[in-house]
mmCIF file of C-alpha atoms in Angstrom:
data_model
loop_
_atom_site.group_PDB
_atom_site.id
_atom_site.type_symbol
_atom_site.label_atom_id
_atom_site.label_comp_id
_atom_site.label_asym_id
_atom_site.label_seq_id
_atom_site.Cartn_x
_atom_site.Cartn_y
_atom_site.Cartn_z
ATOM 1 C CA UNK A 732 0.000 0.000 0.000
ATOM 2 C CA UNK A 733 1.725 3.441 -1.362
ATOM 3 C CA UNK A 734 0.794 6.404 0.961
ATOM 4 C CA UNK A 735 -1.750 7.793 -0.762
ATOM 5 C CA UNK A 736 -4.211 4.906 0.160
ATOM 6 C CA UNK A 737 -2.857 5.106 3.834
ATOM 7 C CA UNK A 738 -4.205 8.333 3.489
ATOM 8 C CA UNK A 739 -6.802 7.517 1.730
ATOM 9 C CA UNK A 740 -7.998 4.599 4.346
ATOM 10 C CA UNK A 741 -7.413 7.143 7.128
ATOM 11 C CA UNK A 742 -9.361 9.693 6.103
ATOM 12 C CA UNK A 743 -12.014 7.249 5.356
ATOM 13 C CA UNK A 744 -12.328 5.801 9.204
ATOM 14 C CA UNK A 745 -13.891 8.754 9.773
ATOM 15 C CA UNK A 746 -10.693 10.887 11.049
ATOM 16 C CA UNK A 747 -10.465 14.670 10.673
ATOM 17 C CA UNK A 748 -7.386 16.974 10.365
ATOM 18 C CA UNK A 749 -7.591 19.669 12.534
ATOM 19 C CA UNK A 750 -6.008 23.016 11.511
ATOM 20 C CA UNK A 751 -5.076 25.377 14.476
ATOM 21 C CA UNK A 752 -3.890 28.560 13.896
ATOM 22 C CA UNK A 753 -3.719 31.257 16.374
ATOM 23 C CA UNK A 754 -4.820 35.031 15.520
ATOM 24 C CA UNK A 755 -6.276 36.595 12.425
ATOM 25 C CA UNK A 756 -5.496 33.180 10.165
ATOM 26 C CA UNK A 757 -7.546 31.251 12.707
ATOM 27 C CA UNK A 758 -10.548 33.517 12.333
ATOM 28 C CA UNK A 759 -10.028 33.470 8.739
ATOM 29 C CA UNK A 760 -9.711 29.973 7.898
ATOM 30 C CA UNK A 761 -11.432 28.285 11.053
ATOM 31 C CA UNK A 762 -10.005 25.846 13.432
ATOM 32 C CA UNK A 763 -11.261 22.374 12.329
ATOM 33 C CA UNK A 764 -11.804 21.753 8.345
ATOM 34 C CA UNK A 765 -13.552 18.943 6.807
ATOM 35 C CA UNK A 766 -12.231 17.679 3.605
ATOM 36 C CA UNK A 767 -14.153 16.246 0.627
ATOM 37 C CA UNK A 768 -14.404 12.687 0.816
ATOM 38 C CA UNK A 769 -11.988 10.325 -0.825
ATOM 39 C CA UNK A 770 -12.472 7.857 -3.476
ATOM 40 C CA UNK A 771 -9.848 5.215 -4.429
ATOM 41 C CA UNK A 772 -8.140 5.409 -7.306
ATOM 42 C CA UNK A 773 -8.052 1.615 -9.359
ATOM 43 C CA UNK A 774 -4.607 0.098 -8.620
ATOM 44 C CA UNK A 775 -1.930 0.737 -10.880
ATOM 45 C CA UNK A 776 -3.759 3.952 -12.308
ATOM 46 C CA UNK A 777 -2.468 7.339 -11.997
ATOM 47 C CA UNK A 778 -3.373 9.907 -10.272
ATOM 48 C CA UNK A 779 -3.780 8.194 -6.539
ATOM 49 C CA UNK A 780 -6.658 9.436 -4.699
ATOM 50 C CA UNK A 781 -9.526 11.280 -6.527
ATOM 51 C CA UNK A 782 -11.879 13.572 -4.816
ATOM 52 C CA UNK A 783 -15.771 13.278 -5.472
ATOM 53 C CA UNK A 784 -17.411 16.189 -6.770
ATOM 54 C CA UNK A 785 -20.790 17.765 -7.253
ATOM 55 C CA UNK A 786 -22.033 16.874 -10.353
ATOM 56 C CA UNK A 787 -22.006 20.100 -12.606
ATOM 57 C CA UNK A 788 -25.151 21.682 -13.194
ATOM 58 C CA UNK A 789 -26.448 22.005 -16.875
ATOM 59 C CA UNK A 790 -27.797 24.802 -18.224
ATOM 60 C CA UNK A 791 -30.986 24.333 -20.289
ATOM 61 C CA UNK A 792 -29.763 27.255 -22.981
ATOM 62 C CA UNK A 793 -26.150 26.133 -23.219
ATOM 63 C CA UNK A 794 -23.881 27.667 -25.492
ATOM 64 C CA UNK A 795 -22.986 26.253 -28.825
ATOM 65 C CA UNK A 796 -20.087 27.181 -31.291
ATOM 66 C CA UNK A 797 -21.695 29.034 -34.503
ATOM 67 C CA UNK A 798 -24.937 30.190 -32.728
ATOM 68 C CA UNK A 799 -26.173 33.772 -33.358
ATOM 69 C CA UNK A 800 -28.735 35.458 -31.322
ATOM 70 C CA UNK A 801 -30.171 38.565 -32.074
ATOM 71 C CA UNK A 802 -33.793 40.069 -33.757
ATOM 72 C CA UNK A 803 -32.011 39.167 -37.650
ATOM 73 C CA UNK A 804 -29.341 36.012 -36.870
ATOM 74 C CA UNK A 805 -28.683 35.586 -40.906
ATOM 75 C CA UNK A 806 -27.702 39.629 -40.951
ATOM 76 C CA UNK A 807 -25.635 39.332 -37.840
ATOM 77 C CA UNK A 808 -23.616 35.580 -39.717
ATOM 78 C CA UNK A 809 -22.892 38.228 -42.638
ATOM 79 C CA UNK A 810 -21.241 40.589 -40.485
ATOM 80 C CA UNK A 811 -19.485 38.352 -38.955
ATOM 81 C CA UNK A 812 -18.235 36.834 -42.134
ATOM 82 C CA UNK A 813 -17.198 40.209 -43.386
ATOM 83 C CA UNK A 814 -15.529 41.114 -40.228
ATOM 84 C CA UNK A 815 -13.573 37.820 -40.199
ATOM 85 C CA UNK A 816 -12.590 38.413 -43.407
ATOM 86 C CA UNK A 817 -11.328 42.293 -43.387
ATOM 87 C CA UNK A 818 -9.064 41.039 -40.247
ATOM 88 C CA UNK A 819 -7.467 38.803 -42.725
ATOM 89 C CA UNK A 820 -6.948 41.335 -45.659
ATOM 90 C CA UNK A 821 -3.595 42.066 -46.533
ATOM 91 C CA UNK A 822 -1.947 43.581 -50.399
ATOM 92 C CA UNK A 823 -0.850 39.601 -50.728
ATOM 93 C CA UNK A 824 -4.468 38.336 -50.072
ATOM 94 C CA UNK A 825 -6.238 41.303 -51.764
ATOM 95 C CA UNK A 826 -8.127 39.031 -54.289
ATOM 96 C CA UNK A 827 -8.639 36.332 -52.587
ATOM 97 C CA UNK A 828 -10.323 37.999 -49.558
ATOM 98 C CA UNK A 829 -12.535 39.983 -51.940
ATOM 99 C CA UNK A 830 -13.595 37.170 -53.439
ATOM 100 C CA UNK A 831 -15.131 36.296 -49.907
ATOM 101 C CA UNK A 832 -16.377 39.586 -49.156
ATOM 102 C CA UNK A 833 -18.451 39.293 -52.076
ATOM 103 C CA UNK A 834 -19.712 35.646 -51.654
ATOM 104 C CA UNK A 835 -21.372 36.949 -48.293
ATOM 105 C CA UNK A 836 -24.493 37.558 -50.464
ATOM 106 C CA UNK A 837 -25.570 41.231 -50.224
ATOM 107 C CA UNK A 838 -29.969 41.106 -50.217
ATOM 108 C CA UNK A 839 -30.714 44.049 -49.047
ATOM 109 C CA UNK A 840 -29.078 47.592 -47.815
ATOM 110 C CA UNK A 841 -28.934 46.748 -44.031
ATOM 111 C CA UNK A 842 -25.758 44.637 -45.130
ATOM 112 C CA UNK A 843 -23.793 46.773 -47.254
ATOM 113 C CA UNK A 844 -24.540 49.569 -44.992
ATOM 114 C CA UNK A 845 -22.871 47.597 -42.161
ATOM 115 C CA UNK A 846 -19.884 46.355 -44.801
ATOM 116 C CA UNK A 847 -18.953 50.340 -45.282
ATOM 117 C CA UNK A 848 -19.340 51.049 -41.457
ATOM 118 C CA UNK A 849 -16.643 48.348 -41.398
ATOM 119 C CA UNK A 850 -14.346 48.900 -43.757
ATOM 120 C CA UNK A 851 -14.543 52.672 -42.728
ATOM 121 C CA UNK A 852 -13.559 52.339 -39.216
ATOM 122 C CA UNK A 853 -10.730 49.888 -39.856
ATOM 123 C CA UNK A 854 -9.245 52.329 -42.653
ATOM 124 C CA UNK A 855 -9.734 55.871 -40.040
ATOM 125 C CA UNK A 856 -7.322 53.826 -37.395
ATOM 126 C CA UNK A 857 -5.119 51.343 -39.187
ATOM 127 C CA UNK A 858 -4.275 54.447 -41.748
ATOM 128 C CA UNK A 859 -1.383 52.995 -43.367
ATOM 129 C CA UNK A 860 -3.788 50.939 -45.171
ATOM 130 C CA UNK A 861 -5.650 53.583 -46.596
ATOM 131 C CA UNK A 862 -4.647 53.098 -50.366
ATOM 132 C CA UNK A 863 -5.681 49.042 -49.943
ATOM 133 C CA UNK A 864 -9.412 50.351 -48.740
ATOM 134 C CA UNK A 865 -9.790 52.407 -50.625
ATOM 135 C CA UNK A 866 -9.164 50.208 -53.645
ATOM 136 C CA UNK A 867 -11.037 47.669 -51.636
ATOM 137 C CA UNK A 868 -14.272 50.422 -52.117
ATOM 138 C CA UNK A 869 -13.464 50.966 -55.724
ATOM 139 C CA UNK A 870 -13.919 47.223 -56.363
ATOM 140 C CA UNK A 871 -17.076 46.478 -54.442
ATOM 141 C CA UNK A 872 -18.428 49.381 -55.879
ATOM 142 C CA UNK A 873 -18.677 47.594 -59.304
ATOM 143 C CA UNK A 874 -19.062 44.335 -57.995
ATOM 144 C CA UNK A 875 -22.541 45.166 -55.346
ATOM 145 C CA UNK A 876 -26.049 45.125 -55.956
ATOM 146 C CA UNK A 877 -27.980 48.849 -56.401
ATOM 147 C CA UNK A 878 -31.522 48.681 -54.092
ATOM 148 C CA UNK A 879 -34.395 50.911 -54.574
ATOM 149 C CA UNK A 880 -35.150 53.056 -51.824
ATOM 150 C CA UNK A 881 -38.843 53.925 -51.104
ATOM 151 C CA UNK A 882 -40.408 57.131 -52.004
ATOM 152 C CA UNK A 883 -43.499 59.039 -52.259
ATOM 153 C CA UNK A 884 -42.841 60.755 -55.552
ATOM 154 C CA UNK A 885 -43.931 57.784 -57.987
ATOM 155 C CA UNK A 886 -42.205 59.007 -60.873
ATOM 156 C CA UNK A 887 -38.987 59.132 -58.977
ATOM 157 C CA UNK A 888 -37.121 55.917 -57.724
ATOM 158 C CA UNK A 889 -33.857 56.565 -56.143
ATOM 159 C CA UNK A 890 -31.306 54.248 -55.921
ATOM 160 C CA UNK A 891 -29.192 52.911 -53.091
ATOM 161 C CA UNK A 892 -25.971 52.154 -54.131
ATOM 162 C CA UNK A 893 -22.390 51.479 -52.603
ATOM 163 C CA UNK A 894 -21.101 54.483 -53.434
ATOM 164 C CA UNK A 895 -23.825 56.723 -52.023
ATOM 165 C CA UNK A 896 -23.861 54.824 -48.834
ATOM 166 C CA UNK A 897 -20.056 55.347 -48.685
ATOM 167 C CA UNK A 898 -20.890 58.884 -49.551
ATOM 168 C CA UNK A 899 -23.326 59.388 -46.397
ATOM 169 C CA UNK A 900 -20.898 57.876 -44.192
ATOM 170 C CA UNK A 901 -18.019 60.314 -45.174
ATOM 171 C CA UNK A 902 -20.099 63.239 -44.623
ATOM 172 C CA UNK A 903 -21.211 61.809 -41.104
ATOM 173 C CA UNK A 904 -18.024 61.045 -40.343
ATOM 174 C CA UNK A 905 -16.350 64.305 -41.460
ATOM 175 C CA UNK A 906 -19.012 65.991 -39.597
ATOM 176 C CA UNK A 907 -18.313 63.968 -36.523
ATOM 177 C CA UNK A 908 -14.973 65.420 -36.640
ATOM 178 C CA UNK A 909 -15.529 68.620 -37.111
ATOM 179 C CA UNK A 910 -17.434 68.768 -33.930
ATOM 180 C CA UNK A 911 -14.294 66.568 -32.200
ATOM 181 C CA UNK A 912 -11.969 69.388 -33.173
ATOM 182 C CA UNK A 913 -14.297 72.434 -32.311
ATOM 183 C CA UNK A 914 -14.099 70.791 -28.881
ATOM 184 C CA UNK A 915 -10.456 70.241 -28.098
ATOM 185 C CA UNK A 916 -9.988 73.788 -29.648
ATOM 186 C CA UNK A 917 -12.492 75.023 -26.951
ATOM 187 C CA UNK A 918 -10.910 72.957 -24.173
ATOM 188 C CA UNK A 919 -7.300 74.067 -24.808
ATOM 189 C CA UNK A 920 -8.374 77.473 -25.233
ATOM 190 C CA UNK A 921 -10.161 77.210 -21.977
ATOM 191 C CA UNK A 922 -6.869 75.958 -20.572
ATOM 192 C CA UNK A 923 -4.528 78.691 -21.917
ATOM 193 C CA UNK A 924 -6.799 81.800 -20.074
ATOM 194 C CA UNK A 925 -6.376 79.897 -17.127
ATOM 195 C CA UNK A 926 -3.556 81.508 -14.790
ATOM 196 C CA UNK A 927 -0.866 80.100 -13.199
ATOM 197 C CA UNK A 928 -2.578 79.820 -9.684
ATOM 198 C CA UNK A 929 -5.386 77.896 -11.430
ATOM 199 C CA UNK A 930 -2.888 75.733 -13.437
ATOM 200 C CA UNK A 931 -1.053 74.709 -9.748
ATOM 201 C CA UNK A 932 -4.419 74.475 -8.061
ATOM 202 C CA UNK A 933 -5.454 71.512 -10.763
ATOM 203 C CA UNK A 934 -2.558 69.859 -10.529
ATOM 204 C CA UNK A 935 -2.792 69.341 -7.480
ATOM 205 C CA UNK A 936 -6.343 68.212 -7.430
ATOM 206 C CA UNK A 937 -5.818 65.979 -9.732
ATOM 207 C CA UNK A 938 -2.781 64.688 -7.516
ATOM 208 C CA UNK A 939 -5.092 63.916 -5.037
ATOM 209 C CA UNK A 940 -5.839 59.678 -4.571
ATOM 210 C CA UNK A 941 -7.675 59.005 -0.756
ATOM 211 C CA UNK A 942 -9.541 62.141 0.389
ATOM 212 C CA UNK A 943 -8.465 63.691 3.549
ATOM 213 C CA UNK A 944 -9.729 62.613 6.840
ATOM 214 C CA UNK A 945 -11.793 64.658 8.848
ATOM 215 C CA UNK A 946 -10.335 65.147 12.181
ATOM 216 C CA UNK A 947 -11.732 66.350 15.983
ATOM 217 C CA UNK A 948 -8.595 66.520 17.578
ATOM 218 C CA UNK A 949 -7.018 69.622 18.170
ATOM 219 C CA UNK A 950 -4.298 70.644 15.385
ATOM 220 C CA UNK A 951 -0.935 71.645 17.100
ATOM 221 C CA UNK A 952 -1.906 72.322 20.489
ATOM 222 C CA UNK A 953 -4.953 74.387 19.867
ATOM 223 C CA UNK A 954 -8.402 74.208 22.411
ATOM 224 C CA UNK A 955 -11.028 72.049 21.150
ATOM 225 C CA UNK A 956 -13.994 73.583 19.770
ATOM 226 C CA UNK A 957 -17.394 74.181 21.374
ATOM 227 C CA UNK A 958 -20.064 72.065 20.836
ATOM 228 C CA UNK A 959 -22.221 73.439 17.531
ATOM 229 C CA UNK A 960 -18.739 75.097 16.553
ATOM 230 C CA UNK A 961 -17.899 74.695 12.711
ATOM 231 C CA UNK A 962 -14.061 73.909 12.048
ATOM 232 C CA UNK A 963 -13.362 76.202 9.307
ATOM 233 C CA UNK A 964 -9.853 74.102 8.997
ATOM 234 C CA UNK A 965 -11.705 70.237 8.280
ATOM 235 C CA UNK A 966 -12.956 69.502 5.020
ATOM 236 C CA UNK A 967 -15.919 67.212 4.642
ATOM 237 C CA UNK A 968 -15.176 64.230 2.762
ATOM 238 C CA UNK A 969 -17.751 64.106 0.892
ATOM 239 C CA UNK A 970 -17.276 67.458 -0.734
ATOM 240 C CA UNK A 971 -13.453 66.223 -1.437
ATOM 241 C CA UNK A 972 -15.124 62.883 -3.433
ATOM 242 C CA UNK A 973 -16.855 65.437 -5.445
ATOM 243 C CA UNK A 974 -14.370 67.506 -6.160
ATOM 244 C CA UNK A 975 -12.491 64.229 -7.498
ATOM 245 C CA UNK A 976 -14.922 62.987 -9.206
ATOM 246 C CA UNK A 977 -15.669 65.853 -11.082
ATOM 247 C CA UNK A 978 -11.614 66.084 -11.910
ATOM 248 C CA UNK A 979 -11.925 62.344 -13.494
ATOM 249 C CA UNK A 980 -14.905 63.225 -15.329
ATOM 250 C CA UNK A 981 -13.721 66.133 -17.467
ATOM 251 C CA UNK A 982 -10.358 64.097 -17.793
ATOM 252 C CA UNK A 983 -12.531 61.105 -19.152
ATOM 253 C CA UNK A 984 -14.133 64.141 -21.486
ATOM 254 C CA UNK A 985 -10.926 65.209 -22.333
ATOM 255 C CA UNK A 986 -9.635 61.907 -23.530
ATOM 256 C CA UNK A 987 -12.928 60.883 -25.450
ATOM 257 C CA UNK A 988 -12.477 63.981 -27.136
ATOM 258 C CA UNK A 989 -8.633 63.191 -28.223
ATOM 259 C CA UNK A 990 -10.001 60.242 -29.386
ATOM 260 C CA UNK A 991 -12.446 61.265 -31.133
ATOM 261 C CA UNK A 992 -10.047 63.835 -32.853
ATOM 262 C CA UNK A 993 -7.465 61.384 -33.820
ATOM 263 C CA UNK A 994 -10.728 59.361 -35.498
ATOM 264 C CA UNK A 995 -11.771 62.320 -37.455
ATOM 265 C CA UNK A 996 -8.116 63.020 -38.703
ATOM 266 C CA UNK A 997 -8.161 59.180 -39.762
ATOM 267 C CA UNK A 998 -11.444 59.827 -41.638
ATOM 268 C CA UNK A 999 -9.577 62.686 -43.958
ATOM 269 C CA UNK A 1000 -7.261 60.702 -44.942
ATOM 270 C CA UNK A 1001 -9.032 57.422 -45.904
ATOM 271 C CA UNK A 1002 -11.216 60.654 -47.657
ATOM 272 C CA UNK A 1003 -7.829 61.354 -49.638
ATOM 273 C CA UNK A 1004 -7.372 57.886 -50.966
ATOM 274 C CA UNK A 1005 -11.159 57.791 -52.016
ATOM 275 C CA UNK A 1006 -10.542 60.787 -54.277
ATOM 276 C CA UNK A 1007 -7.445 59.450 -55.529
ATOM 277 C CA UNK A 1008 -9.491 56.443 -56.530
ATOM 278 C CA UNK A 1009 -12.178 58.667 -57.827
ATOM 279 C CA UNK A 1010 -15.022 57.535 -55.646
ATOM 280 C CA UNK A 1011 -15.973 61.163 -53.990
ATOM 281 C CA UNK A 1012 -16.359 64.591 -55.686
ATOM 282 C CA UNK A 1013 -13.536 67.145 -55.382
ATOM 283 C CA UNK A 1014 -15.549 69.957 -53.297
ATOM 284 C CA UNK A 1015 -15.419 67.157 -50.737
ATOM 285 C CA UNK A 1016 -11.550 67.527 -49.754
ATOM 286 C CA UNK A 1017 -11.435 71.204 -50.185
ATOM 287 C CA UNK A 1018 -14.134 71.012 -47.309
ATOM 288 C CA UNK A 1019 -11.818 68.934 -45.475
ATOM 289 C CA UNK A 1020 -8.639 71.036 -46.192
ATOM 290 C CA UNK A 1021 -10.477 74.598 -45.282
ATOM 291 C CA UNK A 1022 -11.244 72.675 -41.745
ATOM 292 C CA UNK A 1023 -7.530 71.945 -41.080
ATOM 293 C CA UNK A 1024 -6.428 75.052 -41.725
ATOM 294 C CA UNK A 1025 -9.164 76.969 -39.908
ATOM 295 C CA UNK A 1026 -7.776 77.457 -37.036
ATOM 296 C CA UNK A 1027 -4.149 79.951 -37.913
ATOM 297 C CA UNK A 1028 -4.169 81.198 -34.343
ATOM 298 C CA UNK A 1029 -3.354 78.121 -32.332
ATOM 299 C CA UNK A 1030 -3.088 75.362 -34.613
ATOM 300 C CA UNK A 1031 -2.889 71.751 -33.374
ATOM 301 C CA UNK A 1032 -0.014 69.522 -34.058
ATOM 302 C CA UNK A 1033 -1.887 66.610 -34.792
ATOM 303 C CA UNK A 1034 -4.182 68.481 -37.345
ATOM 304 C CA UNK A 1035 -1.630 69.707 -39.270
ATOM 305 C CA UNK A 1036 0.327 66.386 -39.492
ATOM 306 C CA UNK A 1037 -3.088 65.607 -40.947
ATOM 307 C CA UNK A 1038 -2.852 68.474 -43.506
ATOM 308 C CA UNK A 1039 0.292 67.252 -44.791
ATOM 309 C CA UNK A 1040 -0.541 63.963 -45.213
ATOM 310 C CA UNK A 1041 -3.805 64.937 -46.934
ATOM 311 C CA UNK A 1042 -1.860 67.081 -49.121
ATOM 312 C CA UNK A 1043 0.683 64.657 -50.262
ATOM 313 C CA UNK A 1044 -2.035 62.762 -51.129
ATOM 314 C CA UNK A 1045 -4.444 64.444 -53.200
ATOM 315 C CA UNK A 1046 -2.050 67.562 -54.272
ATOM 316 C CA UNK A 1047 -1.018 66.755 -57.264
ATOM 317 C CA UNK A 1048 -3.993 65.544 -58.545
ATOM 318 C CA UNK A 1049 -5.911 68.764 -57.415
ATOM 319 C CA UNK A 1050 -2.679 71.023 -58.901
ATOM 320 C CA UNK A 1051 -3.732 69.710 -62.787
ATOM 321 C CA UNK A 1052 -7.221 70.699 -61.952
ATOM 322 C CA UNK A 1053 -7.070 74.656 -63.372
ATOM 323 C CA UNK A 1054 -10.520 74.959 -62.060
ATOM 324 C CA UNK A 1055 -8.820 74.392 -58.280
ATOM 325 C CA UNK A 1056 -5.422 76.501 -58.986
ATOM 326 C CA UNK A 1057 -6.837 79.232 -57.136
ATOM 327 C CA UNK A 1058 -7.689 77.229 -53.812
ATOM 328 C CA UNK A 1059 -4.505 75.588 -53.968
ATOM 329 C CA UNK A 1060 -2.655 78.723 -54.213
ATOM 330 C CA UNK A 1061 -4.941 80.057 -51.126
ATOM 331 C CA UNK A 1062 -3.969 76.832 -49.127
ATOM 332 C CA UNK A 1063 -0.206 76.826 -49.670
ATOM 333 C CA UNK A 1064 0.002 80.673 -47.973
ATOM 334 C CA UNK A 1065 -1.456 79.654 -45.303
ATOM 335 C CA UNK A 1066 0.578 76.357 -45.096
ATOM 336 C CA UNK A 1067 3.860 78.889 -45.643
ATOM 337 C CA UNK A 1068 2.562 80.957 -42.503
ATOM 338 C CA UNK A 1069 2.425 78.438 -40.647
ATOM 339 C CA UNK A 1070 6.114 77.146 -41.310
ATOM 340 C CA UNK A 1071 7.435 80.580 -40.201
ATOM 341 C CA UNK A 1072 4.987 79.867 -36.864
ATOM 342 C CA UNK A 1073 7.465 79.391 -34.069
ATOM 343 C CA UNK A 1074 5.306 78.466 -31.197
ATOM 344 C CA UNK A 1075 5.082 75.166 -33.386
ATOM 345 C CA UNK A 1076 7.208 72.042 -32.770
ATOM 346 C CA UNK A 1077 10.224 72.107 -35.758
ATOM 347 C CA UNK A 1078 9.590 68.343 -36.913
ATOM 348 C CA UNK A 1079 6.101 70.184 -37.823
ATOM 349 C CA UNK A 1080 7.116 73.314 -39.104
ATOM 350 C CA UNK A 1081 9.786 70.990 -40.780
ATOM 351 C CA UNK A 1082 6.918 69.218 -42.241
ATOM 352 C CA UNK A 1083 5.054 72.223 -43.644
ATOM 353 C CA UNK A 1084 8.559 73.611 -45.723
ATOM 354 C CA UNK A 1085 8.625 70.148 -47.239
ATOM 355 C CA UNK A 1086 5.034 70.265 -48.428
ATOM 356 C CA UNK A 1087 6.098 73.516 -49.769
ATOM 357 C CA UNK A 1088 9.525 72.272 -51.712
ATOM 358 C CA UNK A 1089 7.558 69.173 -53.000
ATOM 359 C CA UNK A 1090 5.181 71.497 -54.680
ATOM 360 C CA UNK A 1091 7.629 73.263 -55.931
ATOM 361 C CA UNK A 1092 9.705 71.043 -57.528
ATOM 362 C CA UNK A 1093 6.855 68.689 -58.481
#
């Protein structure tokens, strides 16, 4: 007999371990514990001594691999599909993934709306990709089904195609944006009035982790107070958890709002590469460069990295427009103001004289 079934056999006379511990363990953990009984392992198996659990209780609707729940589970399998397959795309697999984009089977408008809602957010953050999307667009837009969309003008029947719904979503987006940027401009410039007092005061607010704790005792010798007395020195906690709170929340604000920038300035570019590929009108990216260079005063770094980008993209192609000569002339003395701008960081204002040369010599 091997000493697991000595301990076995013990434990099955009917003897209990007892676990003493002294102090704030014993309290804890309790002086006598009763183990699970003990069932002998077969001879010669592995393992030794095998406890006897609770059976495990089955749920009646158990989860199955493949199942979809929702109000439409065939719309929700073809988003799925279509996301499994954009997370596979790459310039190597171009074909072949759309290919299976395009077998999803596109019925009706709910699921190409949802296919440009996806392609669109994964080309605003993973912008290095913005070219393959944006060909990606270009070739669905041939390849997908028009729908009619209902209206109460008879002789009219308007059209839902890919390229309108891609349309709508730029304009949302853009719009979306706009609004992002309007906000962090109003938040910084909130921030620079502030004065220096204020600035130290916030910092150290927002330095603040446990709230103080409110105190009775006299502070350094001092007579205690009357009864009814208010101690002008303690600070009610619960004022203090306020105070913090309302610091987290407008950081929270703050942060949704960079976010929401850095989105927007994703959206102009993956706007760029559509107009490269021809899929949007022109008067769409002058809207877009006028908004990143609206704001001269106290421009943001990230927004003109933007502008550059944009530029590099679509300049050329707006340059051999004569119609847009004009603009582009309009745009480029602001963009040389803005290089001479010193209050800006020099890889920026670095980035602005190059725009400048490549016109130049381009």
């Amino acid at each position: 007999m091997n000493a697991v079934e000595v301990v076995a056999a013990w434990l099955n006379a009917g003897h209990e371990p007892a676990f003493h511990s002294e102090g704030v363990e014993g309290e804890r953990w309790g002086k006598h514990v009763r183990p699970l009984p003990v069932k002998l392992a077969p001879s010669g198996t592995r393992g030794g001594a095998i406890r006897c659990l609770p059976a495990l209780h089955r749920t009646d609707n158990k989860f199955k691999p493949g199942q979809v729940e929702g109000d439409n589970p065939e719309e929700i399998k073809k988003q799925k599909a279509i996301r499994g397959s954009l997370n596979k795309i790459t310039p190597e697999k171009f074909d072949r993934i759309l290919a299976d984009i395009i077998a999803v089977g596109y019925e009706t408008e709910e699921t190409e709306s949802g296919l440009v809602d996806q392609v669109f957010d994964r080309a605003s953050t993973e912008t290095i990709f913005g070219d393959m999307y944006a060909d990606l667009c270009f070739r669905l837009s041939s390849a997908l089904p028009s729908f009619e969309v209902p209206s109460q003008d008879a002789n009219k029947r308007p059209c839902s195609t890919f390229r309108r719904l891609l349309l709508n979503k730029c304009q949302m987006e853009f719009e979306k944006g706009a609004a992002a940027m309007k906000a962090v401009q109003a938040r910084e410039k909130a921030e620079q009035g502030k004065t220096p007092e204020q600035k130290e005061q916030d910092l150290a607010e927002a330095g603040e982790e446990q709230p103080p704790a409110v105190t009775t005792e006299p502070i350094n010798g001092e007579e205690e107070q009357n009864e009814g007395e208010i101690d002008p020195l303690a600070t009610p906690v619960d004022m203090v958890n306020q105070r913090l709170q309302a610091r987290r929340e407008v950081g929270q604000a703050a942060e949704a709002e960079l976010r929401a920038l850095r989105r927007g300035l994703g959206d102009i570019q993956f706007i760029g590469h559509l107009y490269r590929k021809k899929m949007l009108p022109e008067k769409v990216v002058h809207e877009c460069i006028k908004k990143l260079l609206a704001n001269a005063e106290a421009p943001q770094q990230e927004v003109l990295e933007c502008l550059v980008k944009l530029m590099r993209t679509v300049g050329r192609q707006l340059d051999a427009n004569p119609k847009a000569k004009m603009y582009m002339n309009a745009y480029f003395e602001r963009v040389s103001m803005l290089s001479k701008n010193m209050t800006l960081k020099s890889r920026i204002r670095f980035m602005l004289q190059d725009l400048i040369e490549l016109r130049h010599n381009s």
